[in-house]
CSV table of C-alpha atoms and ligand atoms in Angstrom, one decimal:
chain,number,residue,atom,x,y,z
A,1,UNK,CA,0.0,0.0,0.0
A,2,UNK,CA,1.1,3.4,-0.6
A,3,UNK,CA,0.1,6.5,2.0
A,4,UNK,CA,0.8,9.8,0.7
A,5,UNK,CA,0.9,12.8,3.2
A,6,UNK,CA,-1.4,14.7,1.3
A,7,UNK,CA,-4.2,14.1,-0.6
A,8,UNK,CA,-5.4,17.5,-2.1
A,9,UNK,CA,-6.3,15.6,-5.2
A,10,UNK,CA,-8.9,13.7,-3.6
A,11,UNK,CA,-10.1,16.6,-1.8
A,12,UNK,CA,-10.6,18.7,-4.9
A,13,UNK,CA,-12.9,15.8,-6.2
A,14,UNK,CA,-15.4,16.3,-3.6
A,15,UNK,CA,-15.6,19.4,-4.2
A,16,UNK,CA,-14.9,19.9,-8.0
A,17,UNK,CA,-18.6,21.4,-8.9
A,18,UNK,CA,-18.4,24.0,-6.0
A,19,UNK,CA,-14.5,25.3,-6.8
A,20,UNK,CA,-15.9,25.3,-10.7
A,21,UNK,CA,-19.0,27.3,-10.4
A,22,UNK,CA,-17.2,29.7,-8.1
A,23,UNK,CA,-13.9,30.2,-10.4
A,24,UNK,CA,-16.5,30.1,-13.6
A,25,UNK,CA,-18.3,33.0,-12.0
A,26,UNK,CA,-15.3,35.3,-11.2
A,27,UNK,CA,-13.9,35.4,-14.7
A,28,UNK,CA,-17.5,35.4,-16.3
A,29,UNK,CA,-17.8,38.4,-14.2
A,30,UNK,CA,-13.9,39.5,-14.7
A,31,UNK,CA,-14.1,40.1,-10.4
A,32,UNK,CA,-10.3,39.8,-9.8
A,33,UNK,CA,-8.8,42.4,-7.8
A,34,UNK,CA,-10.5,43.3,-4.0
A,35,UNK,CA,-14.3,42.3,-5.1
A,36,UNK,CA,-16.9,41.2,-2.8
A,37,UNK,CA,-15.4,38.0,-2.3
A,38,UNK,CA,-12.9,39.1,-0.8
A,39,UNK,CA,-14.6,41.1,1.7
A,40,UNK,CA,-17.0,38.3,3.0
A,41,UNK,CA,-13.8,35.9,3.5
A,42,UNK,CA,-12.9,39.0,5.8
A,43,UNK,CA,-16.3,38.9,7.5
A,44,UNK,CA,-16.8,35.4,8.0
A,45,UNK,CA,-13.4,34.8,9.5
A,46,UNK,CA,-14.0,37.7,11.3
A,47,UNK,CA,-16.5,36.0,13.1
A,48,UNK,CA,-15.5,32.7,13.4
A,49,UNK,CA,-12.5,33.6,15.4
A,50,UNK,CA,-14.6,36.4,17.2
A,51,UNK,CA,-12.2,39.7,16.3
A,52,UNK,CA,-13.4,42.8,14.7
A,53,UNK,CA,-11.0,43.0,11.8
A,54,UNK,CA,-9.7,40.9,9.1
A,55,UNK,CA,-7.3,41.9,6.3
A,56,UNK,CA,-6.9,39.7,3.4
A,57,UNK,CA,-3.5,39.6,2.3
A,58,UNK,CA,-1.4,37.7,-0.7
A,59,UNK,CA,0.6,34.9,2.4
A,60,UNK,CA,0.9,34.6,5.4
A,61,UNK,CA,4.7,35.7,5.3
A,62,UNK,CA,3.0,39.1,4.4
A,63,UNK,CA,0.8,38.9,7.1
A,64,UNK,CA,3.2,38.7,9.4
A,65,UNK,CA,5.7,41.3,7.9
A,66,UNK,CA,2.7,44.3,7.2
A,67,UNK,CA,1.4,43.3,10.8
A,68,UNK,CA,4.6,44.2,12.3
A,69,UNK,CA,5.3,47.2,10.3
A,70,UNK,CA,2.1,48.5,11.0
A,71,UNK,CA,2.0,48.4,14.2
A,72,UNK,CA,5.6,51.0,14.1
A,73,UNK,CA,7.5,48.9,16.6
A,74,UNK,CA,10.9,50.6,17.4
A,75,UNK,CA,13.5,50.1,14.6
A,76,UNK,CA,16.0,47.5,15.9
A,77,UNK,CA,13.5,46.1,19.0
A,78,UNK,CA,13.7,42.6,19.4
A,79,UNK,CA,10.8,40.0,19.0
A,80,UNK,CA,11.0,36.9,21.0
A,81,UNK,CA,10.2,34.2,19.0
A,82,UNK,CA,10.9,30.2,18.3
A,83,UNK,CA,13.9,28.4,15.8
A,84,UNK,CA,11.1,25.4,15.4
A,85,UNK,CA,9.7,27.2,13.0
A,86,UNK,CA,8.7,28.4,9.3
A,87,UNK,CA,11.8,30.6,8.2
A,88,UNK,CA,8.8,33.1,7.5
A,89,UNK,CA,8.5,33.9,10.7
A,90,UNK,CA,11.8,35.0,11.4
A,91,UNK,CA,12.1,36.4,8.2
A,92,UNK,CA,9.5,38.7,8.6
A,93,UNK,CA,10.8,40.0,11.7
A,94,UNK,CA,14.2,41.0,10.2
A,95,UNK,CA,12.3,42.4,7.4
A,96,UNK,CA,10.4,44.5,9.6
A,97,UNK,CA,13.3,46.4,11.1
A,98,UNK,CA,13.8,44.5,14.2
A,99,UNK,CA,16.0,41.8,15.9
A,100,UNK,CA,15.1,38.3,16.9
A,101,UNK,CA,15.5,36.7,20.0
A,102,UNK,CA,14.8,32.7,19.5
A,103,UNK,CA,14.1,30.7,22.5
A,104,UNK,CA,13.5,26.9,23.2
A,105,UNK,CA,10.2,25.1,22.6
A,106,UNK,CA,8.9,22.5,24.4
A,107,UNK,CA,9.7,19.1,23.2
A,108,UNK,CA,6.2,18.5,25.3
A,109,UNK,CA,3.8,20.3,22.6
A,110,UNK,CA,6.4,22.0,20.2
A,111,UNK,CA,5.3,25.6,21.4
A,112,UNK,CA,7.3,28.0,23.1
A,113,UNK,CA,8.6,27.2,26.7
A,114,UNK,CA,7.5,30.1,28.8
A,115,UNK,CA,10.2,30.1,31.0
A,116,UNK,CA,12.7,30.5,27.9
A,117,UNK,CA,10.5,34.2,26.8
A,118,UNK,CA,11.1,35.3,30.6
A,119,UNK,CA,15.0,34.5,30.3
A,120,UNK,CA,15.7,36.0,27.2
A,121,UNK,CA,13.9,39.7,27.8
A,122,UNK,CA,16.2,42.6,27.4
A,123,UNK,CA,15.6,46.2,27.7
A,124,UNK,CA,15.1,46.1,23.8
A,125,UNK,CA,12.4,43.4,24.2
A,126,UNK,CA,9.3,44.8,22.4
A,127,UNK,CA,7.0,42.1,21.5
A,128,UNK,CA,6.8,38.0,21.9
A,129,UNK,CA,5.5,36.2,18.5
A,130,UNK,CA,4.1,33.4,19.2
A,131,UNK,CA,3.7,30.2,16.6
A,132,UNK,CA,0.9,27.7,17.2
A,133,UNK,CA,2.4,25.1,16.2
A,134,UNK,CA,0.9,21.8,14.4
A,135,UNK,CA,-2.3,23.7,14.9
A,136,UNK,CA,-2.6,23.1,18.9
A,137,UNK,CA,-2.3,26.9,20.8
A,138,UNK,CA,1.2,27.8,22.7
A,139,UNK,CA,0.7,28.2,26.1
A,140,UNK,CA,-0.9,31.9,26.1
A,141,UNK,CA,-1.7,32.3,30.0
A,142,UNK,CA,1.6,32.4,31.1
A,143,UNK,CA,2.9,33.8,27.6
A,144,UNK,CA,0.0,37.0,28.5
A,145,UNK,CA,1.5,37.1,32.4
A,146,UNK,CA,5.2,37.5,31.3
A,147,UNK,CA,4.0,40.3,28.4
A,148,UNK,CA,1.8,42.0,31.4
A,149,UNK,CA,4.8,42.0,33.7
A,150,UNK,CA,6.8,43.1,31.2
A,151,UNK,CA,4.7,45.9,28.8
A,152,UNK,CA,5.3,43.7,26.2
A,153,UNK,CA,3.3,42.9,22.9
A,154,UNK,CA,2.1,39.5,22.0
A,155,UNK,CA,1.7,38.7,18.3
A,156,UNK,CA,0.8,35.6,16.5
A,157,UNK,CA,1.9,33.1,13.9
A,158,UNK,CA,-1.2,30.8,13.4
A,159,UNK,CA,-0.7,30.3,10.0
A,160,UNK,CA,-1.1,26.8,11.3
A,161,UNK,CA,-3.6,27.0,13.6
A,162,UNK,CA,-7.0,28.6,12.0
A,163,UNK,CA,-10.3,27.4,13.6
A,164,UNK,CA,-7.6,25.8,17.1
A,165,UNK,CA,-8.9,26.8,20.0
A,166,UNK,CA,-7.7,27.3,23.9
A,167,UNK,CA,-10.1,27.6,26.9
A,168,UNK,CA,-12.6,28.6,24.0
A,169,UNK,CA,-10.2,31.1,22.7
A,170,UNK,CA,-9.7,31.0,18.6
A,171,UNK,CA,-5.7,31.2,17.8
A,172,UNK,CA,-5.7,34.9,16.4
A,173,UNK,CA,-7.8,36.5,19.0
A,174,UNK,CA,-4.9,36.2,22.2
A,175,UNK,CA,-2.7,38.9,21.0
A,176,UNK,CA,-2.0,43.0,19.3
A,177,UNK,CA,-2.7,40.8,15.7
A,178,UNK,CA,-2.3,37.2,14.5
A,179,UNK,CA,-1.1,36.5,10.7
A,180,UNK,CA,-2.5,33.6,9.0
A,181,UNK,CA,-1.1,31.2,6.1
A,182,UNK,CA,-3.9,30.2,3.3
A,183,UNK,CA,-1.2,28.4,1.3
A,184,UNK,CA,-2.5,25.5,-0.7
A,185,UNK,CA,-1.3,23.1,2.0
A,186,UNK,CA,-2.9,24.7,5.2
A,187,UNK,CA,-5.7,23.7,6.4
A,188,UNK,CA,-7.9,26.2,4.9
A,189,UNK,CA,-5.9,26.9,1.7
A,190,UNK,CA,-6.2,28.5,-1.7
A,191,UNK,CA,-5.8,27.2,-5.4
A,192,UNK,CA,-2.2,29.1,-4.7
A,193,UNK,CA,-0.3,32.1,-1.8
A,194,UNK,CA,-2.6,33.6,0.0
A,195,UNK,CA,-3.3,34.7,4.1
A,196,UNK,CA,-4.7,37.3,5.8
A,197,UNK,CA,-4.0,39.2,9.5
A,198,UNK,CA,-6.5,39.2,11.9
A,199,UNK,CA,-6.7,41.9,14.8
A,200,UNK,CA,-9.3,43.0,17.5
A,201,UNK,CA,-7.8,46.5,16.9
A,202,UNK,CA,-10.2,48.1,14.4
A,203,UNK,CA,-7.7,51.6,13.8
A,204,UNK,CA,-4.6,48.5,13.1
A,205,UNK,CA,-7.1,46.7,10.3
A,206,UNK,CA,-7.9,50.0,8.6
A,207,UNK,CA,-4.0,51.2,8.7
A,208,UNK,CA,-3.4,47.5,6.9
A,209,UNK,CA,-6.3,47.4,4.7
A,210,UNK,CA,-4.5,51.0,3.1
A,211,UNK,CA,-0.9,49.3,3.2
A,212,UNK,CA,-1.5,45.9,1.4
A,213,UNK,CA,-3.5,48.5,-1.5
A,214,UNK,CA,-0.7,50.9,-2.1
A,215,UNK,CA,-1.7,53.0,0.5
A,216,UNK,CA,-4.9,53.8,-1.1
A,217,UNK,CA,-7.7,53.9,1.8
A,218,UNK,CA,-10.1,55.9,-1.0
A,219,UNK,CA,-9.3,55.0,-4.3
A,220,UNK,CA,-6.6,57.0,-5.8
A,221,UNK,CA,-5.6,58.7,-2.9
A,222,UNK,CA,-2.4,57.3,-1.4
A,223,UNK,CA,-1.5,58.1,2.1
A,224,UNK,CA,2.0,56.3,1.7
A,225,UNK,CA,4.8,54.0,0.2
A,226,UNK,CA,2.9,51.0,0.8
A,227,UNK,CA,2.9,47.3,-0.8
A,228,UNK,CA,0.4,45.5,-3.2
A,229,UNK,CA,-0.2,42.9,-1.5
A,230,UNK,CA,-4.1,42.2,-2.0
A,231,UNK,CA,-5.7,38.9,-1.3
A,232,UNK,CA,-7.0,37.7,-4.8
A,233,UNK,CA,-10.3,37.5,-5.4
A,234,UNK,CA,-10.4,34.1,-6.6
A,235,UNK,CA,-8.0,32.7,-3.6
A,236,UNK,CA,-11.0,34.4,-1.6
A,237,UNK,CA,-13.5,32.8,-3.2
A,238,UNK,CA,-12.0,29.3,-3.1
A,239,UNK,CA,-11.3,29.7,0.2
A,240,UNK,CA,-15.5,30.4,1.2
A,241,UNK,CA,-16.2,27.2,-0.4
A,242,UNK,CA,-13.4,25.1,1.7
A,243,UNK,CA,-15.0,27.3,4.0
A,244,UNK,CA,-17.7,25.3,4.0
A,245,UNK,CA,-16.4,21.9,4.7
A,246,UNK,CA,-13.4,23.0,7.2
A,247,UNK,CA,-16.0,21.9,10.1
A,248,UNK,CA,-15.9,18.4,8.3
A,249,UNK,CA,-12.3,18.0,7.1
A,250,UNK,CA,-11.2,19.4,11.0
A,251,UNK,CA,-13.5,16.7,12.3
A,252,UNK,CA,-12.0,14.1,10.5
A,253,UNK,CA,-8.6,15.0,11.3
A,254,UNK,CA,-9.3,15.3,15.1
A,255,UNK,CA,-11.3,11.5,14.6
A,256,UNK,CA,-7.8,10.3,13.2
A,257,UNK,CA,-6.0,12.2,15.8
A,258,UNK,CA,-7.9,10.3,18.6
A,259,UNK,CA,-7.2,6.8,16.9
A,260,UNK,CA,-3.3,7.5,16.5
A,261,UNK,CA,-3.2,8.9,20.1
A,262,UNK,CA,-5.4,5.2,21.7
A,263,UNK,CA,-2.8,3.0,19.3
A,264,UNK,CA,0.2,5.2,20.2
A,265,UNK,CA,0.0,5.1,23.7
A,266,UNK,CA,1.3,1.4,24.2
A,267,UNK,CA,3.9,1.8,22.0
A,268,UNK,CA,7.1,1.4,23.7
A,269,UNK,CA,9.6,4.1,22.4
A,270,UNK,CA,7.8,6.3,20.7
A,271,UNK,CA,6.6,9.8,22.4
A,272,UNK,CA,3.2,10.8,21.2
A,273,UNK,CA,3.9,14.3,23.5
A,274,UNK,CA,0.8,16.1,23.5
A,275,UNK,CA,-1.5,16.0,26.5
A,276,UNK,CA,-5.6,15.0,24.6
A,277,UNK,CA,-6.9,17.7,22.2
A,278,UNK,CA,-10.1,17.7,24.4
A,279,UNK,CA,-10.7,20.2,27.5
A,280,UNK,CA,-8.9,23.2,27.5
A,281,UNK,CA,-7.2,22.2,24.3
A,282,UNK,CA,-9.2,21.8,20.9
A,283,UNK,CA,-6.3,20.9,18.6
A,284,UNK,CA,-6.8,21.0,14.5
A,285,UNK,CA,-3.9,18.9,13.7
A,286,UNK,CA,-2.4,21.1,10.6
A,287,UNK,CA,0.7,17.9,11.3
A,288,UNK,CA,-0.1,15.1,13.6
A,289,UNK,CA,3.9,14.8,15.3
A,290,UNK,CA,5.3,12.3,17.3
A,291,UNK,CA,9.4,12.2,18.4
A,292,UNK,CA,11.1,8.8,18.6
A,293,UNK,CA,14.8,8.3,19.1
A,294,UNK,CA,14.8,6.8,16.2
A,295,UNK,CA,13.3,8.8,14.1
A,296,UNK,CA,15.6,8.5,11.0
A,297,UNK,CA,15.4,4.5,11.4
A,298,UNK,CA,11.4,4.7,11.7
A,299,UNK,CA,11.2,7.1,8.7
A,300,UNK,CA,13.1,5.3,6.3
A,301,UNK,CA,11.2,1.9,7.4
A,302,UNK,CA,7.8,3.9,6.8
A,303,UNK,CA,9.3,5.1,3.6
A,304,UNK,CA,10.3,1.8,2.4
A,305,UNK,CA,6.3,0.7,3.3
A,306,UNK,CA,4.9,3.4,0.9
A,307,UNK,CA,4.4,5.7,4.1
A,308,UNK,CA,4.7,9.2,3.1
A,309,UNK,CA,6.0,11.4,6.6
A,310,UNK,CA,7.4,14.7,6.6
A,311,UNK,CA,10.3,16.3,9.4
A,312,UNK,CA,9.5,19.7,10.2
A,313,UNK,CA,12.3,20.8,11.0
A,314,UNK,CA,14.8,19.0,10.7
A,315,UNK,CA,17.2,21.9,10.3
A,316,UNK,CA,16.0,24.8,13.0
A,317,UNK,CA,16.7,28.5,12.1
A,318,UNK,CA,19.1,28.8,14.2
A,319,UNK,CA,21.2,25.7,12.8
A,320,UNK,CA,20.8,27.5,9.1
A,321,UNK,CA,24.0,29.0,8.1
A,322,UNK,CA,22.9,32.4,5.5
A,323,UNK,CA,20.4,33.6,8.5
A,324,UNK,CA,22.6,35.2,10.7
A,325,UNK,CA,21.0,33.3,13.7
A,326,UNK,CA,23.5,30.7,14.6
A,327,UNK,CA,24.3,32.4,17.8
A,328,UNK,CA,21.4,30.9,19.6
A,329,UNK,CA,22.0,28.2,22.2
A,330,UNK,CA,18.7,26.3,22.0
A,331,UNK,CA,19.3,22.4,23.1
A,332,UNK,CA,15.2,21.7,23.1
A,333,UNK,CA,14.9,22.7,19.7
A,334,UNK,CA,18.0,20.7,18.4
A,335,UNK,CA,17.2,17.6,20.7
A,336,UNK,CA,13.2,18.0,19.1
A,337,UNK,CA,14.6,18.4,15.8
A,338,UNK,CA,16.3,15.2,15.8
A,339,UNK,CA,13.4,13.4,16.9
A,340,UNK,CA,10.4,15.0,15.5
A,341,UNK,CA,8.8,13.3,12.5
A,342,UNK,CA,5.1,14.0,11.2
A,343,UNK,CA,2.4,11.2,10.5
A,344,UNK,CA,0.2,11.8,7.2
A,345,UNK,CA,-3.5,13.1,9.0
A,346,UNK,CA,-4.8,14.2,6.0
A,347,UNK,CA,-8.7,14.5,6.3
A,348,UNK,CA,-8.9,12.2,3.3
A,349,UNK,CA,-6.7,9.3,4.0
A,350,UNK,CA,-9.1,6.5,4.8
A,351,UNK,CA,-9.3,4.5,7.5
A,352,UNK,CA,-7.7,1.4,5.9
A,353,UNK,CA,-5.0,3.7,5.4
A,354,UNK,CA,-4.2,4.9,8.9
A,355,UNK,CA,-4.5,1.2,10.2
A,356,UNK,CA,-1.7,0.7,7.5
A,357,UNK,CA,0.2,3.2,9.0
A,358,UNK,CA,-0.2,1.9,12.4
A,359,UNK,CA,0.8,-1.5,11.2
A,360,UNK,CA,4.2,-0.3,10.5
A,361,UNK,CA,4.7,1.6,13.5
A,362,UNK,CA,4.0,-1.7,15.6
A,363,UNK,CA,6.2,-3.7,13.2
A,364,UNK,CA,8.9,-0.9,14.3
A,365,UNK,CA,8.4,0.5,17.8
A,366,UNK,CA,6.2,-2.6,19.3
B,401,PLP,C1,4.5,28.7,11.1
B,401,PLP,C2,4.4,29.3,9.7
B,401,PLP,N1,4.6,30.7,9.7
B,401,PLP,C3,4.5,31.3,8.5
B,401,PLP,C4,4.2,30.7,7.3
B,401,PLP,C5,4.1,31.4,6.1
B,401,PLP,O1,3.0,31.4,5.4
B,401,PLP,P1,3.0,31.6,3.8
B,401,PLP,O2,3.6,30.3,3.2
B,401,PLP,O3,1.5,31.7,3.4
B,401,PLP,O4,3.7,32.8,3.5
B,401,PLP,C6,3.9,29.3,7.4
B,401,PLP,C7,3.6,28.4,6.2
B,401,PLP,O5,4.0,28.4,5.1
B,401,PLP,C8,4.1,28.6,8.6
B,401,PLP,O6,3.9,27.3,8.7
């Protein structure tokens, strides 16, 4: 048998006529740049992650970067942030004109360790960026307590994490604004680059909706340099009708979730770390990942089965060499980097599938 990690083909199928009708409309109607599509993507996610303002924007990275700058942080202030990461995070920090500070996960739940944010504050500190990793939410109690204490900013990365929840909590509602990935292989994602910021400061989503529109708040008026970095139309419109079956698809991924944690959980040598996605936690599982000391072994064994697995990362940022990061001592993150390996979850792998996948791991780890 072969298990792919993704199966976006087999997604599109079931929902071929919707994606269709939708694209067929936008070009019968030439609606391409910041039409009403657009606008009701903002709205909806608006209110299903209970903020007042949503800016579309062309990724994630974007998202991120215009977040930051519009918010005017002090040139050269550090951001506290993670090396397990997306190099877009970090990237859009330097880009933004500041410094940053990486800090140790957890190899418990592959968010950042709390007590590693308190260590590493200087008087430069401005904000701490959080990154919800796998789609489960960091730990933002004590993340909120050391930024009270310390008259700090939290932002987030939750380009992993849309429709994750904590205590009730969507991931983009804890902090100043959240950037969000719609990249083909996120859980909600487009027919190509797309993401959007979300804020519950209403002045912060205006000031963004002008900068990713060449600073154009009216039409032909521009209030400065800015960037063109619009969310298309169409990668709006695609997205409302995923938007229609992420309830499903999220579902199905937390069903498979549960049946990997009850078969994991006697397996001798592997470390399924997370605590259950149920209670405070409601996990979407953007990567289902497990650490095993021998990873390398396991993956090449699932490989030669046909299983399909993905390492993220396997190189941290700060273990790069053209990033200028390699300064940071961070023995979690290496130690989780070695170990770390990510199980296909895929909302439309089967059943048969996953009890494939399960068969190998007891061949290995049993
Ligand atoms: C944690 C994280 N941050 C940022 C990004 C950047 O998003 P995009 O690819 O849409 O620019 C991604 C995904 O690609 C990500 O996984």
């Amino acid at each position: 048998m072969r298990v792919r990690y993704t199966y976006l083909d087999r997604q599109y199928q079931t929902i071929r006529d919707e994606i269709l009708e939708t694209v067929d409309d936008i070009f019968s109607r030439s609606a391409f740049i910041l039409r009403p599509e657009v606008q009701e993507f903002e709205t909806r996610m608006a209110s299903m992650l209970d903020v007042e303002g949503v800016v579309g924007v062309n990724s994630g990275t974007d998202a991120l970067y215009l977040g930051m700058r519009a918010l005017g942080l002090p040139p050269g202030g550090e951001v506290i942030t993670v090396a397990h990461t997306f190099v877009a995070s970090v990237s859009a920090i330097v880009h933004a004109g500041l410094k940053p500070v990486l800090v140790d996960v957890l190899p418990s739940d592959f968010n950042i360790d709390p007590a590693a944010i308190a260590a590493a504050i200087t008087p430069a500190t401005c904000a701490i960026m959080v990154v919800h990793m796998n789609g489960r939410v960091c730990d933002m109690a004590a993340v909120k307590e050391i930024a009270e204490d310390h008259g700090l900013l939290v932002l987030e990365d939750a380009a992993q994490a849309i429709g994750a929840r904590l205590n009730g909590v969507a991931a983009g509602a804890f902090g100043q604004f959240a950037g969000f990935s719609l990249h083909p292989m996120k859980i909600l994602g487009g027919g190509g680059d797309g993401g959007f910021i979300a804020t519950k400061d209403q002045e912060l989503a205006e000031t963004l909706r002008a900068m990713r529109n060449l600073g154009q708040r009216q039409r032909g008026v521009h209030e400065s340099h800015a960037f063109n970095s619009r969310l298309d139309t169409l990668q709006a419109a695609i997205c409302l009708v995923k938007l229609r079956h992420l309830g499903g698809w999220t579902d199905r991924r937390r069903w498979l979730a549960q049946r990997y944690d009850d078969a994991l959980a006697n397996l001798k040598g592997l470390i399924r770390p997370l605590a259950p996605s149920s209670g405070p936690h409601y996990d979407v599982y953007s990567s289902y990942a497990i650490r095993s000391q021998a990873r390398d072994d396991l993956r090449a064994r699932l490989a030669e089965k046909g299983v399909e697995t993905m390492i993220a990362w396997e190189r941290p940022l700060h273990r790069q060499t053209g990033l200028n990061l390699e300064h940071h001592v961070l023995p979690a993150t290496d130690r989780v980097s070695r170990e770390v390996l990510s199980l296909p979850i895929d909302s439309e792998m089967t059943d048969e599938e996953q009890d494939y996948v399960l068969d190998v791991l007891r061949e290995f780890h049993g």
